[in-house]
């Protein structure tokens, strides 16, 4: 019989142990080993059985054991210390508290969060990044208030069929069994077409200082379809996804309002959306503002000023889009918001395909500040979205980048954290002092690396046995598992989601060659693999099956293993225990990638295609770059070339170095690379560095823009919006009419100065509304300016005929092909970039080119 509902009965803790409840209900325990030690000492065997989940521990522990602990003075002292430490962590001023004028609160929206294995609300990198973002924010005192959904079945857990096919199982999560508390007396409602309403309750998770609000539609007020809106992460069809995104975006803002009203938490000044899925939040904020006092255009400017949008996918197919009529149905007809016309909403999501509504395009139109997640991804994104800013060069497309980072206390092994604590600056966010790595002896590092490798090997054997049992093997057939993997052998890790661009099976292109590497009598390698394919991705499941079948073969199964159910716990084990972290995506489709950063902080070395973060920070000696055959059009040939190069590297460089031992048994040349990696990558890959970058370059400027617009009762917003409308309407009348140059003679030489004069028609605008600029520099074969420089020209006279004259002097600083042009762009102190309005006027261009499609 199956139960129709389940819930968890919570333990009543003896009053002496009340602090244990506080510790369990703040997820800070997940990156604080002293606290998990304390949990473990409640009942060490049980702690292992419940998979290091403290809520489950307290649910299962024998009440007599709790009574015993309530009398145990040593335990009580440790408990008091841990509780004091947590209170201190939550209240003492941190980096952010030293900043003048920073935002009072920042709302952060993400469809998934990877905070701990015990809260399975993530599928991969996007969620893990969101979790690390919150933890680093907490460490630095950044006042983030986060919003997401609570998926009653989370993401699936993975096992294998006897044939090596991925099987998915969706656990039933009961919020009572998770480290969550219900926000009492708060219900969020989102209107749906045909008079339906989507209701949700709000759970609060505490991630250190950061409250994380999780909306849950499994409530009695909902019909059964609405109850299932938050059933699974990335499950269901388009309609289901739209419901989830409406709840996250619109419901999320409403949840924030309710939370701030109930708790006195300051209202966010900045809204950050991690990918486009939460984009409807901007519409809800426009609705709020238009219902109280502003017009749509005015509200749009206020919302844009305070919104940050981070894009995560360099794959056009990965962009979140809906059929336009679905959006029309949601925001039109009897469900329309009176002050937010549906055609204005539709215009925000316009893209090439007239039948589609594009969430990324809406994200960019609703956010004044947009970023990608590595320098390369920033470049790729500027190319991908350039059409939104026609007339602007790639360099000027206003999409920046902040390279992702990882939260060291979550990912770095305890052993390394302890050495780092002795020799290094804090692993929270410190950029200086990493040369201290050189003070750590080779023997000590090698000793720790060996210990971590052994821990991985032992845990892998347990998981391997469990997997074979699940696949139907009996213990009698599994004797070999005790000797699977070898704690002394060079260990390569490969773990990630399994979309095709990540090329799980690249290493298998030449199976015979791989087999020889694995079985090399003197310098063997072993490979540990993990990864989940999206349930709807048959292709990905085939790749997993291919790998599993190879790893099943008797001659190699002790050297290559596939471990099912890649999650944070397995991830920690792998990034800590592997000597080499391998990554071979199809460049440039990996936006950033973060697992390699986790490996680097643990003293692992990266072996990767130069994509995402590795393109930026590979320096020739901190790991290996797999040469990419980026320009080769035939995908098969490209895979052949890259896989050949990968196996060559493993054989000739990686294994060679690993097994090159000095008289004392230490691989000196290997350890040199490990130390160099730690010293150079350490300060860069930290999530604390990432958070500071977000605060300094995005959150603080966004809060200042938002404050400026809302000052004097939104007077500035009204003025700025009126200006934007006026400038956009007048723009067709703006023309560069005439450009002349002098001062360089017939044979220009380096050092000469080019004097430019130009006449510009401004139509109904005045000189104060625009900047007239020379763009100049090297030109390519079609007269295109390559990374031009800009010089703002001076106004020399302003005729009554609506024409103005400008001049300036451009220096000729380098030899070779040189070109210049002149352009006019709108200018206002509240614009964040010249391209903000998507308007530019250039000489002799057809009229269409001068009209941006951004607004
Ligand atoms: C770090 C991590 C990821 C993301 O890693 P990528 O390098 O971006 O693939 C995904 N899943 C888990 C469990 C992780 O720990």
Coordinates of N, CA, C and O and ligand atoms in Angstrom, one line a residue, residues 122 124-125 128 411 495-496 502 566-568 571 590 593-596 598, ligand 1:
X122 N 18.2 21.5 -7.3 CA 19.1 21.9 -8.4 C 19.3 20.8 -9.4 O 19.2 19.6 -9.0
X124 N 22.0 21.4 -12.0 CA 23.4 21.5 -12.4 C 24.0 22.9 -12.1 O 23.7 23.5 -11.1
X125 N 24.9 23.3 -13.0 CA 25.7 24.5 -12.8 C 25.0 25.7 -12.4 O 25.4 26.5 -11.5
X128 N 24.0 25.4 -8.8 CA 25.1 25.4 -7.9 C 25.7 26.8 -7.8 O 26.1 27.3 -6.7
X411 N 33.4 23.6 -1.1 CA 34.0 22.7 -2.1 C 35.4 22.2 -1.7 O 35.9 21.2 -2.3
X495 N 32.9 14.9 -14.6 CA 31.6 14.8 -14.0 C 30.9 16.1 -14.5 O 31.4 17.2 -14.2
X496 N 29.7 15.9 -15.1 CA 28.9 17.1 -15.5 C 27.6 16.6 -16.0 O 27.4 15.4 -16.2
X502 N 28.8 19.0 -24.2 CA 29.9 18.6 -23.2 C 30.7 17.4 -23.6 O 31.7 17.0 -23.0
X566 N 25.1 11.9 -9.9 CA 25.9 13.0 -9.6 C 25.1 14.1 -8.9 O 24.2 14.6 -9.4
X567 N 25.6 14.4 -7.7 CA 24.9 15.5 -6.9 C 26.0 16.2 -6.1 O 27.2 16.0 -6.4
X568 N 25.7 17.1 -5.3 CA 26.7 17.9 -4.6 C 27.6 17.0 -3.8 O 28.8 17.3 -3.7
X571 N 29.9 15.3 -6.1 CA 30.7 16.4 -6.6 C 31.9 16.7 -5.7 O 33.0 16.8 -6.1
X590 N 30.5 26.3 -23.6 CA 30.5 26.2 -22.1 C 30.6 27.7 -21.7 O 31.6 28.3 -21.8
X593 N 31.6 27.2 -16.7 CA 32.1 26.0 -16.1 C 32.6 26.3 -14.7 O 33.3 27.3 -14.6
X594 N 32.3 25.5 -13.7 CA 32.8 25.9 -12.4 C 33.5 24.7 -11.7 O 34.2 24.8 -10.7
X595 N 33.2 23.4 -12.2 CA 33.7 22.3 -11.4 C 35.2 22.3 -11.5 O 35.9 21.9 -10.5
X596 N 35.8 22.7 -12.6 CA 37.3 22.8 -12.7 C 37.9 23.8 -11.6 O 39.0 23.6 -11.2
X598 N 36.6 24.2 -8.6 CA 36.6 23.5 -7.4 C 37.8 22.6 -7.3 O 38.4 22.4 -6.2
Ligands
LIG1 C1 30.0 22.3 -9.8 C2 28.9 21.4 -10.2 C3 28.2 21.6 -11.4 C4 28.7 22.6 -12.4 O1 29.9 22.2 -13.0 P1 30.3 22.5 -14.5 O2 31.7 22.6 -14.5 O3 29.7 23.8 -14.8 O4 29.7 21.4 -15.3 C5 27.2 20.7 -11.7 N1 26.8 19.8 -10.8 C6 27.3 19.6 -9.6 C7 26.8 18.6 -8.7 C8 28.4 20.5 -9.2 O5 29.0 20.3 -8.1

